[in-house]
Structures are given as structure tokens and as C-alpha cells.
Short mmCIF file of C-alpha atoms and ligand atoms in Angstrom, two decimals:
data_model
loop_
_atom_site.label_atom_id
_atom_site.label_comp_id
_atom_site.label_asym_id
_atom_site.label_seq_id
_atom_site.Cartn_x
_atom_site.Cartn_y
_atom_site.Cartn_z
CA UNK A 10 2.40 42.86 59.79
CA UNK A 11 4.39 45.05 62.21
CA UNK A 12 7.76 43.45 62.26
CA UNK A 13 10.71 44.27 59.67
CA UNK A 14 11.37 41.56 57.40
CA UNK A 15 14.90 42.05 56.96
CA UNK A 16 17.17 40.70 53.64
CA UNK A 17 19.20 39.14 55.75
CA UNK A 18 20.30 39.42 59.34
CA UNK A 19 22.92 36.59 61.45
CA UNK A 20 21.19 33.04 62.79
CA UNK A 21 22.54 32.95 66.20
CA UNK A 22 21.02 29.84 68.19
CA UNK A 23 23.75 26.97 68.33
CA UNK A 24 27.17 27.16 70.53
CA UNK A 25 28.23 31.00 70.08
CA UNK A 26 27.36 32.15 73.15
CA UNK A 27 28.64 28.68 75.25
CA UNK A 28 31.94 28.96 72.73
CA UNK A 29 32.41 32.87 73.59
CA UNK A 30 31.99 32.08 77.25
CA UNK A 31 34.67 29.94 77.26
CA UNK A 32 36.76 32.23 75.08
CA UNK A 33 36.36 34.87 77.78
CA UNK A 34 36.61 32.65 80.69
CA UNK A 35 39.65 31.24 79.06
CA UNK A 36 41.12 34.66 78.97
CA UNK A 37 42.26 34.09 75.34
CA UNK A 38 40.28 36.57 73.60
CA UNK A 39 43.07 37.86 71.15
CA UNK A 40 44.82 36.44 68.12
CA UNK A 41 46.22 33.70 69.60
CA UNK A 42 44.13 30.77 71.33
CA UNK A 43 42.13 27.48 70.46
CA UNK A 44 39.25 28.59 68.98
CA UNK A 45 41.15 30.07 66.25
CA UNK A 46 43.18 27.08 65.27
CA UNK A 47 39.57 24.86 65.35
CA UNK A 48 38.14 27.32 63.31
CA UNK A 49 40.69 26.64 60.69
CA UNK A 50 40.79 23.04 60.86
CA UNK A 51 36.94 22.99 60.43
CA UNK A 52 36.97 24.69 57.45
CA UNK A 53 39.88 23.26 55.75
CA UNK A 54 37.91 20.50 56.50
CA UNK A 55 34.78 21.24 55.57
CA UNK A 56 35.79 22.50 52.18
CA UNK A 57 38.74 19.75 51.59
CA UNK A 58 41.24 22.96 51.33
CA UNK A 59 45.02 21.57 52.89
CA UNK A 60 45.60 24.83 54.33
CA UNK A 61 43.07 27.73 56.08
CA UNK A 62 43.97 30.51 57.50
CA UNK A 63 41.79 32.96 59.33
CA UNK A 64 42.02 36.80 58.81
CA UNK A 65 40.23 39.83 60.53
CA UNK A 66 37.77 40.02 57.02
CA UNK A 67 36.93 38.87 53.66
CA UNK A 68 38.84 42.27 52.18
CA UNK A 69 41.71 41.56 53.95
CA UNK A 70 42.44 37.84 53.04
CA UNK A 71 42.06 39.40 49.32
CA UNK A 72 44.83 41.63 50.29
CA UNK A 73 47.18 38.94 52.01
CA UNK A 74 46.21 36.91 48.58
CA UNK A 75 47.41 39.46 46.15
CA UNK A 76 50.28 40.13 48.27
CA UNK A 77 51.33 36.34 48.76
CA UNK A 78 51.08 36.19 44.52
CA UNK A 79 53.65 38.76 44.67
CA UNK A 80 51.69 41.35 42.64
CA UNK A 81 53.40 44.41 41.75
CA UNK A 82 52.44 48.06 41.56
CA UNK A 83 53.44 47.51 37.51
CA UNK A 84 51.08 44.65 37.28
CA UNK A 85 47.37 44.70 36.01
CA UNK A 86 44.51 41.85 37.16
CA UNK A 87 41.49 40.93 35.67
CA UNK A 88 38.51 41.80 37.62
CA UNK A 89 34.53 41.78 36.94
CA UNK A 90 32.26 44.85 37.52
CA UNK A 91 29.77 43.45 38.59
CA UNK A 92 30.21 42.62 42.15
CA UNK A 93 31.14 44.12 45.59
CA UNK A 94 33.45 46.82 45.85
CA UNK A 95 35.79 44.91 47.98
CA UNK A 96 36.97 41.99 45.72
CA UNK A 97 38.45 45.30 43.85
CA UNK A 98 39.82 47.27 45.90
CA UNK A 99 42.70 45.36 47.41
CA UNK A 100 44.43 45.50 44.03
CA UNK A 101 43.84 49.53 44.56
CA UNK A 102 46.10 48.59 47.97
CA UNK A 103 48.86 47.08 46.30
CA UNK A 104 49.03 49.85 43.70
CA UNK A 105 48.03 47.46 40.35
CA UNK A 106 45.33 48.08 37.82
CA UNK A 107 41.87 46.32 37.04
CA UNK A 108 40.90 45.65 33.79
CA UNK A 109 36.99 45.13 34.15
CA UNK A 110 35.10 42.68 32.60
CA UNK A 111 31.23 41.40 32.14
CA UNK A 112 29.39 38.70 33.49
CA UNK A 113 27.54 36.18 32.07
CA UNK A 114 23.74 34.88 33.00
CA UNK A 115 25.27 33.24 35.88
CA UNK A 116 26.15 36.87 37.28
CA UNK A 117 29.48 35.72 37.44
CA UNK A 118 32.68 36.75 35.43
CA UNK A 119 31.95 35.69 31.95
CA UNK A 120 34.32 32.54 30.30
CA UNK A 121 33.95 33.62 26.76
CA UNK A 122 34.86 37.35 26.64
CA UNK A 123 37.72 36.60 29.37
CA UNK A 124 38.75 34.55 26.41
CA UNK A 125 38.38 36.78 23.67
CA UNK A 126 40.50 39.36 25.53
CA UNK A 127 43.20 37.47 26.27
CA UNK A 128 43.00 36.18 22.51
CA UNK A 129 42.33 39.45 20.91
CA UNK A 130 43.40 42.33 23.17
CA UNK A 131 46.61 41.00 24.74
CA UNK A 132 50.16 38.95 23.60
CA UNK A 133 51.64 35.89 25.22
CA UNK A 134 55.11 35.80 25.29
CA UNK A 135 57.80 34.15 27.15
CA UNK A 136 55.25 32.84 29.15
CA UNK A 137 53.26 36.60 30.23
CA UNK A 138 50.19 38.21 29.18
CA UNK A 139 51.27 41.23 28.14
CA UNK A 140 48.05 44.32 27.86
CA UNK A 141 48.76 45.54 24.33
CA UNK A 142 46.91 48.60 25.37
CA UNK A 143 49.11 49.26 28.03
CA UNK A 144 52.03 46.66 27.72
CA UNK A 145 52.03 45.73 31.20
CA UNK A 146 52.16 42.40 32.62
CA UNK A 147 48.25 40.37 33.60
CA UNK A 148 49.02 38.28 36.91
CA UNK A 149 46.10 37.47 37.98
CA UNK A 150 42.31 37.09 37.42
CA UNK A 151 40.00 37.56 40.55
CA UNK A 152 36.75 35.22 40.00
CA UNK A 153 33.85 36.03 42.08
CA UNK A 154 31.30 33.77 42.85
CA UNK A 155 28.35 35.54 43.34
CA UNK A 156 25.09 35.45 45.65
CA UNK A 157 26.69 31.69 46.37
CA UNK A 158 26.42 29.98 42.60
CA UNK A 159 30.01 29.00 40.94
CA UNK A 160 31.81 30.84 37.97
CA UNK A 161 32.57 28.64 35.27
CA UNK A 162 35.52 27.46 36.68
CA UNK A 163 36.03 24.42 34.35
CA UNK A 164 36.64 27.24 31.14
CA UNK A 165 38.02 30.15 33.69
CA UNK A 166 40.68 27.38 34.81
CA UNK A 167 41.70 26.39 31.27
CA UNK A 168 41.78 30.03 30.37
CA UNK A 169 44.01 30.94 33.23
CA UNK A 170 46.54 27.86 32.50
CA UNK A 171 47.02 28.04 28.61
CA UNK A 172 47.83 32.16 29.69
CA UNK A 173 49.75 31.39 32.82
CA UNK A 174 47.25 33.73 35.07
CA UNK A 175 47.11 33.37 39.05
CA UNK A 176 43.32 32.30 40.29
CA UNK A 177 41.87 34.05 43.61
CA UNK A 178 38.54 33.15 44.26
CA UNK A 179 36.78 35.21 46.14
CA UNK A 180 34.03 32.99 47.58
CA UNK A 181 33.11 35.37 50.17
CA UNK A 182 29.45 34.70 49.73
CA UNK A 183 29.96 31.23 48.50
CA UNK A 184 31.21 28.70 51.51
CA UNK A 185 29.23 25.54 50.90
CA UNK A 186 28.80 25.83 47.10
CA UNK A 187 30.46 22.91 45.07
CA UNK A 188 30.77 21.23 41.96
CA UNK A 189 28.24 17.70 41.89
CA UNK A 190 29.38 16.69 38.43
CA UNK A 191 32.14 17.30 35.51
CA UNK A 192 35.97 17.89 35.65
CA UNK A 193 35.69 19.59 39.38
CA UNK A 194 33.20 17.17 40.57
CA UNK A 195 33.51 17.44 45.08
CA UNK A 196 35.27 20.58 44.86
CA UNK A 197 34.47 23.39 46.57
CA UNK A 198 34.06 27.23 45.72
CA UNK A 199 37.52 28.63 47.08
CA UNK A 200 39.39 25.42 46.20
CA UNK A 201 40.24 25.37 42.64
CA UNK A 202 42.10 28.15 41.67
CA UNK A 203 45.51 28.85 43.42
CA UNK A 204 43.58 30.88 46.38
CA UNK A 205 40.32 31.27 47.73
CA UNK A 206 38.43 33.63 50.58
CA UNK A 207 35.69 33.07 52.64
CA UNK A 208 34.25 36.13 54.59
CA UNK A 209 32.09 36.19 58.12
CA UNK A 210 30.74 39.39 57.73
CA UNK A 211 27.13 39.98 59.52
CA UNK A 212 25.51 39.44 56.01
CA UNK A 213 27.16 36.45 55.34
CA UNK A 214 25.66 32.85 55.31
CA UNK A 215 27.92 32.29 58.40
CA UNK A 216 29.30 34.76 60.82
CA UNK A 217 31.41 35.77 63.32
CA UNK A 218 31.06 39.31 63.19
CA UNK A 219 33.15 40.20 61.10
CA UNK A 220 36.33 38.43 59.49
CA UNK A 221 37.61 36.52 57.04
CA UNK A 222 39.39 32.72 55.94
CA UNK A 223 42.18 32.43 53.05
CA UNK A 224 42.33 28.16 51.64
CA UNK A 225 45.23 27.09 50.02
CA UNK A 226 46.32 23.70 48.22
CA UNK A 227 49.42 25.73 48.52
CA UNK A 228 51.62 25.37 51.38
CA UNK A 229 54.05 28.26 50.83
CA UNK A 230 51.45 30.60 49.73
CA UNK A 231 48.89 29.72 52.58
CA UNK A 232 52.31 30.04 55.20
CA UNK A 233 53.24 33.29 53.54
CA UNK A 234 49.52 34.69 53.76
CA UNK A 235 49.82 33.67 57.60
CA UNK A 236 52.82 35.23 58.02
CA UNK A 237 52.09 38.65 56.67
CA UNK A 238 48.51 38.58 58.55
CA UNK A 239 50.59 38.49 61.55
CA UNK A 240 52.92 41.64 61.23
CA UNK A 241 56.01 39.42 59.24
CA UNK A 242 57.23 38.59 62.26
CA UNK A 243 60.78 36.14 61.91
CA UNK A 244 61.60 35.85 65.24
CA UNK A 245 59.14 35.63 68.15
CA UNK A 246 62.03 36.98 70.80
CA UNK A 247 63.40 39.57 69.27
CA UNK A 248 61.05 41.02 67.13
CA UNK A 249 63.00 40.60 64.03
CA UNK A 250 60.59 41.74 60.93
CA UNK A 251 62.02 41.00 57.51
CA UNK A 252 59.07 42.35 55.41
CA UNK A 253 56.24 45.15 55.93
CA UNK A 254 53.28 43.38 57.88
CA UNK A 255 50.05 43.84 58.92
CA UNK A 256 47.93 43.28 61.66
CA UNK A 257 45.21 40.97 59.91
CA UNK A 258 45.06 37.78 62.16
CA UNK A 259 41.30 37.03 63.19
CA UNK A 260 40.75 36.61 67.13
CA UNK A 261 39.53 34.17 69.49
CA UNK A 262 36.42 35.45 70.49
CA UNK A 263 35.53 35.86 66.75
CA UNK A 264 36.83 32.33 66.16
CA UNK A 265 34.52 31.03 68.74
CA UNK A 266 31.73 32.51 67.17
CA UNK A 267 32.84 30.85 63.81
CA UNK A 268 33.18 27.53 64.76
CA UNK A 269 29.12 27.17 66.17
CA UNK A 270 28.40 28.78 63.43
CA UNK A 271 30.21 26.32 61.07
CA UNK A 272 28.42 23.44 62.51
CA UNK A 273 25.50 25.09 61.93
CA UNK A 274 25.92 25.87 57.95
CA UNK A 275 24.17 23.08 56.48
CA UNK A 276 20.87 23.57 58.29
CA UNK A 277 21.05 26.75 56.84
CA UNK A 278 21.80 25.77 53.40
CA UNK A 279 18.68 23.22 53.51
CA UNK A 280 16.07 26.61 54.75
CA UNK A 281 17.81 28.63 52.12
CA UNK A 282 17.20 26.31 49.61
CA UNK A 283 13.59 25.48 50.89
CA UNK A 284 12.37 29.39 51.01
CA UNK A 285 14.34 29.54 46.64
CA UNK A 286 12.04 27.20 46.30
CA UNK A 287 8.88 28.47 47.79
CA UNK A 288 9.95 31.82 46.33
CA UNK A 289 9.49 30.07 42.75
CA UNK A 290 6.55 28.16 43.66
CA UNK A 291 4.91 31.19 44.08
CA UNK A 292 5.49 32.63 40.74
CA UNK A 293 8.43 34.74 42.22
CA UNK A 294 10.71 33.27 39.49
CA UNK A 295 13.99 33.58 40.87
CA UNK A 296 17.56 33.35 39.07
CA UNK A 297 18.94 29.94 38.28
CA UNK A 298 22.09 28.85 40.10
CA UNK A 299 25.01 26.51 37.94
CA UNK A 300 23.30 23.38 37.36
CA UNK A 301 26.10 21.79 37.98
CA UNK A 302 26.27 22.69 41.51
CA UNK A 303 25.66 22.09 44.78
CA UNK A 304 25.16 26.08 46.19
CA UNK A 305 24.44 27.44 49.08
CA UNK A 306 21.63 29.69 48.31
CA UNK A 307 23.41 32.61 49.85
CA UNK A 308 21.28 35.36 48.10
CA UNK A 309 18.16 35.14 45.80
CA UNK A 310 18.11 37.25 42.65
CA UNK A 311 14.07 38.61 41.20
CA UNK A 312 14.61 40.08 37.61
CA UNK A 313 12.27 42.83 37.30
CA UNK A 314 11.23 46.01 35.29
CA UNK A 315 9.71 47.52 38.38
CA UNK A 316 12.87 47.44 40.77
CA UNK A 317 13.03 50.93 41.95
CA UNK A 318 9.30 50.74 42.58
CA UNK A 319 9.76 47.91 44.07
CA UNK A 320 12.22 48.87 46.32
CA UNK A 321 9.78 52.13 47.85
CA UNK A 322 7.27 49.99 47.90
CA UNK A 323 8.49 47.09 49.85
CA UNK A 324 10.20 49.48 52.44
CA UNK A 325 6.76 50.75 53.31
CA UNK A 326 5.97 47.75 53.82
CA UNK A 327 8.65 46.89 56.12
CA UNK A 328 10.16 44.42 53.73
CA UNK A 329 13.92 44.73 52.86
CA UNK A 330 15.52 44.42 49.62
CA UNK A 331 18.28 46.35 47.85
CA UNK A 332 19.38 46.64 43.80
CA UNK A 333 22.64 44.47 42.83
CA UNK A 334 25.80 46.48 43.02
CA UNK A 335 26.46 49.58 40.95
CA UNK A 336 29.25 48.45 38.45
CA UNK A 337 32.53 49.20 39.69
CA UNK A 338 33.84 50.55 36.09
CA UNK A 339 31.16 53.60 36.51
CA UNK A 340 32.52 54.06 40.33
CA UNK A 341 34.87 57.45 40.79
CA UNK A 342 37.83 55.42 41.68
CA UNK A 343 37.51 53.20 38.63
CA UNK A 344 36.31 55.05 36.23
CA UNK A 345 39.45 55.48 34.13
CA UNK A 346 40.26 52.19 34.30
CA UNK A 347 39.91 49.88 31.07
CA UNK A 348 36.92 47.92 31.03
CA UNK A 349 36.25 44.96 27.75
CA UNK A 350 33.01 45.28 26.16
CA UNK A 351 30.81 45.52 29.81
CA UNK A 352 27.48 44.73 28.10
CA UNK A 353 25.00 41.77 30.56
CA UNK A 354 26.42 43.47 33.80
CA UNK A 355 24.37 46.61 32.47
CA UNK A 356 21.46 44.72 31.64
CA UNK A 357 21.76 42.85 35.14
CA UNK A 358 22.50 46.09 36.94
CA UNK A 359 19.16 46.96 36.14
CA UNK A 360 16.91 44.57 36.95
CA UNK A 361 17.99 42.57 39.65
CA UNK A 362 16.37 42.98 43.40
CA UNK A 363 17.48 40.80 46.07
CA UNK A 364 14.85 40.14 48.25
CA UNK A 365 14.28 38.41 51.78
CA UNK A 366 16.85 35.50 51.75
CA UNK A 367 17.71 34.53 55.93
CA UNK A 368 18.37 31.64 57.22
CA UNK A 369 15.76 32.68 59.62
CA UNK A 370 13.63 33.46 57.50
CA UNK A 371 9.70 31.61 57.82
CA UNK A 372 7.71 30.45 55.45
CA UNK A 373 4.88 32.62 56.14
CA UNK A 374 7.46 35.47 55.71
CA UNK A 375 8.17 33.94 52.46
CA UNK A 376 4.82 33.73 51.28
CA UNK A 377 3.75 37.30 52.75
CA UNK A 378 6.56 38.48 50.34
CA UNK A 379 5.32 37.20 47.76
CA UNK A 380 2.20 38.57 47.92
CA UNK A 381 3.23 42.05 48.30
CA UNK A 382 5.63 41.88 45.28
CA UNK A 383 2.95 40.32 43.10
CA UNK A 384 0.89 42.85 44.33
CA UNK A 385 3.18 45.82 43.94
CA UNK A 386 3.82 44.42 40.26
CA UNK A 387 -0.30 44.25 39.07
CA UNK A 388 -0.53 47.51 40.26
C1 PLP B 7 31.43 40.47 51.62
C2 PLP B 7 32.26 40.51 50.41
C3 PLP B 7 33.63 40.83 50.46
C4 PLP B 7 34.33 41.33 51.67
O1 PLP B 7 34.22 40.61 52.80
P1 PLP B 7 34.39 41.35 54.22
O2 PLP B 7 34.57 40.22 55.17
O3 PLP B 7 33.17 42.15 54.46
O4 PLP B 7 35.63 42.21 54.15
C5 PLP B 7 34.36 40.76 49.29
N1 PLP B 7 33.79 40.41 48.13
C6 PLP B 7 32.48 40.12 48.03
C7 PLP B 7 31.93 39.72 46.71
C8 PLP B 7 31.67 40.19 49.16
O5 PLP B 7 30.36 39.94 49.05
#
């Protein structure tokens, strides 16, 4: 085979190109216009969110989130390690602290120790959870929901009310994943904690290039994430700015892209779930998603000894996969950071490939792949 079989590259075939045109033709290709309002409407309606509001990325609309919580500089927020540098960082922005912790099998932030820390490592008074390392005040806990699957949200929920914690869900790689059964049966990833974000990046199981959606329940904190996405402006006439902005609003031309894209999400949902399947059919025995879920198949996790080989391997063969994320704890930035007992993210770190996983993506490609890893793995 001579072509690249990439992990996962944009599906661009529906209305982009006819929804771009008229964009351009339009002459609204900034961050006002249309496109940009339909965008939001669509997914607040898609996901049954009250509010959307569309940003220039995934990391920003973290940002806006932390900021529209009114985190502090003095205040710390519970983070795991094992995902992508950018549900992390933003906190770095605002000038607060991580506090790291593992995941579970789901890959996802894990219900039990979040528990035992807040039980064991911290005091709740006068309704705040104070650090007792540190004594500073725990606002918030960002859940991610990685490769597309679902935290345990019912337990991560109940945590964060008996301890009074803000919920962002990052659901950057989750849009289409919801609950089928139990407590948050028909709700969707990014819509049950106080804030969620969605993210169009290239990689994403939607795109528009590159930006990013905030959902709300919450009507002053989706109004005040708009407003400070759009430079804090109070008065349209004469510029009158009663709070430090920034320029985060998402334009039309990406909007345009984002809205053919949206309609065409659940065709790729149904291809991605197909190929998991052929994947496993094949004795490539790929990592469960929550049972209790619909997902969206964004990404599809192989455990193996042989990663690294793998890896080499593949890439000769034109075939592109990559390792999981290196845990953020271990990262320069975060390394002095407190981190609670990081023990499955380790074991997780290791053997986890992600291999081919677009929407794109053939069967024969499927099957070719996983020949070569079975291959690769008898050598
Ligand atoms: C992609 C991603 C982001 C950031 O989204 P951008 O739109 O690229 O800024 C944040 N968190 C996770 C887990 C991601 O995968």
C-alpha cells in the first residue's frame, strides 16, 4: 500500500464549501454574522444545552469558563493527568494551582480517589474545601471526557455537590457522547456539570478548523463567557470596557464550516462505531467505552506491551498512531505541583496506542491495520 493511513484527518464532503461561499460572498467573514449564531443554535440544540456560545478554540472556552467561575489566583482546581495539556493549562492563565489526580479504567478522572481526597486530604468548612496541605480554597474540578467515553458523572456530580465544587467539562473530544440509562439518562457530555466545551480542532470528530463552543444551563455564566470572549465590551458606541477582555469570539467563515459539519456528525458516529467494531472483530481488542453510554467513538484505545515497537513499525508502514499523553504531573511546568496517589494513569501511560480512528476511514484500511499490528506483535 502506498498511501498514508493517517490517525485521523477532517471529513470534508457535505455543505462547507457551499456554506463558506456564502460566508465570503456575504462579506461577513468576521465575528459577527449568521453562520455564527446557527452554529450555536445547532448545537445547543443538538446537545439540549440552553445556552452555546462559540469561541476561537477548545483552550480558550476553558479559559472564558474558569474566568466566568470567578477563579482566583489564590484558588486551587482539581485536574487529572492524564489527558491533553490544554484542559490544564488555562488554570496556569488565571494564575491557580492543579492538584492532579488518576484515572480510572475508563481513562477518565477517577470517582473514588476524587473522593478519598476530598475525605481524607482536605476540610469542609463554612461551605469550602479547604487543601490542608496548602490551606487554600478547591473551586473547581475539571472532568475530562476522554477519546469520547463519559467520566462517571453520576459519582463526580455527587462528589462535587456534598463539597460545593464548580463542574467544567471539558468534552472537547466528546460532542455526541450521552448517557442511555441511570440518573443522567438523555444527557449529553458537556451538559451536566455547571459548564461544558466542545472543541473543532482539525483532529476533532467535527471541525471547523480550529475553534471552540462553551454550553451552559446557566444563563449568567454562558452571558458572562460571551461577554468576555468579546473584549468586555459595555457599550457598543463608546467603547466603554468595564473588565479586562479578550478577543476569543469564533468567526463566520469558521462557523460556516461548523454548521455542515454538524449535520454531518452522526454519519460519522455510525463509521466510527462500525470500524471499533471491526477493529475488535479482528482480535484488535480495543478499550471499552461507559456502558452506560451512547459515545461517539472519537478515538480507539489498543493496550499493548509492544507500543513503542509498534509505533516504528507502523510508521514504516505508513500507518499512523501515537502513545496517549505524557502525564501532565511529570511535565516541567507541573512538576511541583501536588498530585494524589497517580497510580492507573502510569499503567495507562504505558500501554495505550491509538491507532487509525477517521471518519474516513475504509474498511479495507481497517482490516489492512489489523494485519500489520497482528503481524508486528507475532514477530
Ligand atoms: C483538543 C483538546 C483541547 C483543546 O481544544 P483546542 O480547540 O485545540 O484548543 C482541550 N482538552 C482536550 C482533552 C483536548 O483533546
Amino acid at each position: 500500500m502506498d498511501k498514508i493511513i493517517p490517525l485521523s484527518v477532517p471529513n470534508i464532503k457535505g455543505n462547507e464549501i457551499k456554506y463558506v461561499e456564502k460566508a465570503l460572498r456575504d462579506e461577513w467573514v468576521s465575528t459577527a454574522g449568521s453562520f455564527i449564531t446557527d452554529f450555536e443554535n445547532n448545537i445547543a440544540q443538538y446537545t439540549k444545552a440552553k445556552y452555546a456560545v462559540a469561541c476561537q478554540s477548545g483552550t480558550a472556552g476553558i479559559h472564558l469558563s474558569l474566568l466566568a467561575l470567578n477563579i482566583k489566583s489564590d484558588d486551587e482546581v482539581i485536574v487529572p493527568t492524564l489527558t491533553f495539556i490544554a484542559a490544564v493549562n488555562p488554570v496556569k492563565y488565571i494564575g491557580a494551582s492543579p492538584i492532579f489526580m488518576d484515572c480510572d479504567d475508563s481513562l477518565c478522572l477517577d470517582p473514588k480517589k476524587l473522593r478519598q481526597f476530598c475525605e481524607n486530604e482536605c476540610t469542609f468548612k463554612e461551605d469550602k474545601l479547604i487543601n490542608r496541605h496548602t490551606n487554600k480554597h478547591i473551586k473547581a474540578i475539571i472532568v475530562v471526557h476522554i477519546f469520547g467515553n463519559m467520566a462517571n458523572m453520576e459519582e463526580i456530580m455527587d462528589i462535587a455537590y456534598k463539597y460545593n465544587l464548580k463542574v467544567i467539562e471539558d468534552a472537547t473530544e466528546s460532542l455526541g457522547t450521552f448517557y442511555k440509562e441511570g440518573k443522567y439518562v438523555g444527557k449529553y457530555a458537556g451538559t451536566i456539570g455547571d459548564i461544558g466545551i466542545y472543541s473543532f480542532n482539525g483532529n476533532k470528530i467535527i471541525t471547523t478548523g480550529g475553534g471552540g463552543m462553551v454550553v451552559s444551563n446557566n444563563e449568567y455564566l454562558a452571558k458572562k463567557i460571551k461577554y468576555l470572549s468579546t473584549q468586555a465590551k459595555d457599550d457598543e458606541t463608546y467603547f466603554i470596557h468595564n473588565e479586562i477582555g479578550y478577543n476569543y469570539r469564533m468567526t463566520n467563515l469558521q462557523a460556516a464550516v461548523g454548521l455542515a459539519q454538524l449535520e454531518k456528525l452522526e454519519e460519522f458516529i455510525k463509521t466510527k462505531e462500525e470500524n471499533y467494531n471491526l477493529y475488535n472483530k479482528n482480535n484488535i481488542k480495543l478499550l471499552k467505552f461507559n456502558e452506560k453510554c451512547r459515545v461517539n467513538y472519537w478515538f480507539y484505545s489498543y493496550l499493548t506491551e509492544k507500543r513503542d515497537v509498534l509505533i516504528k513499525e507502523l510508521q514504516k508502514m505508513k500507518i499512523q498512531t501515537r502513545p496517549i499523553w505524557k502525564l501532565i504531573h511529570t511535565l516541567s511546568p507541573y512538576k511541583d505541583c501536588q498530585s494524589y496517589k497517580i497510580e492507573k494513569a502510569n499503567y495507562y501511560y504505558d500501554k495505550v496506542l491509538n491507532i487509525p480512528c477517521s471518519s474516513n476511514l475504509s474498511s479495507q484500511d481497517v482490516l489492512y491495520v489489523c494485519e500489520k499490528i497482528k503481524m508486528i506483535e507475532n514477530s
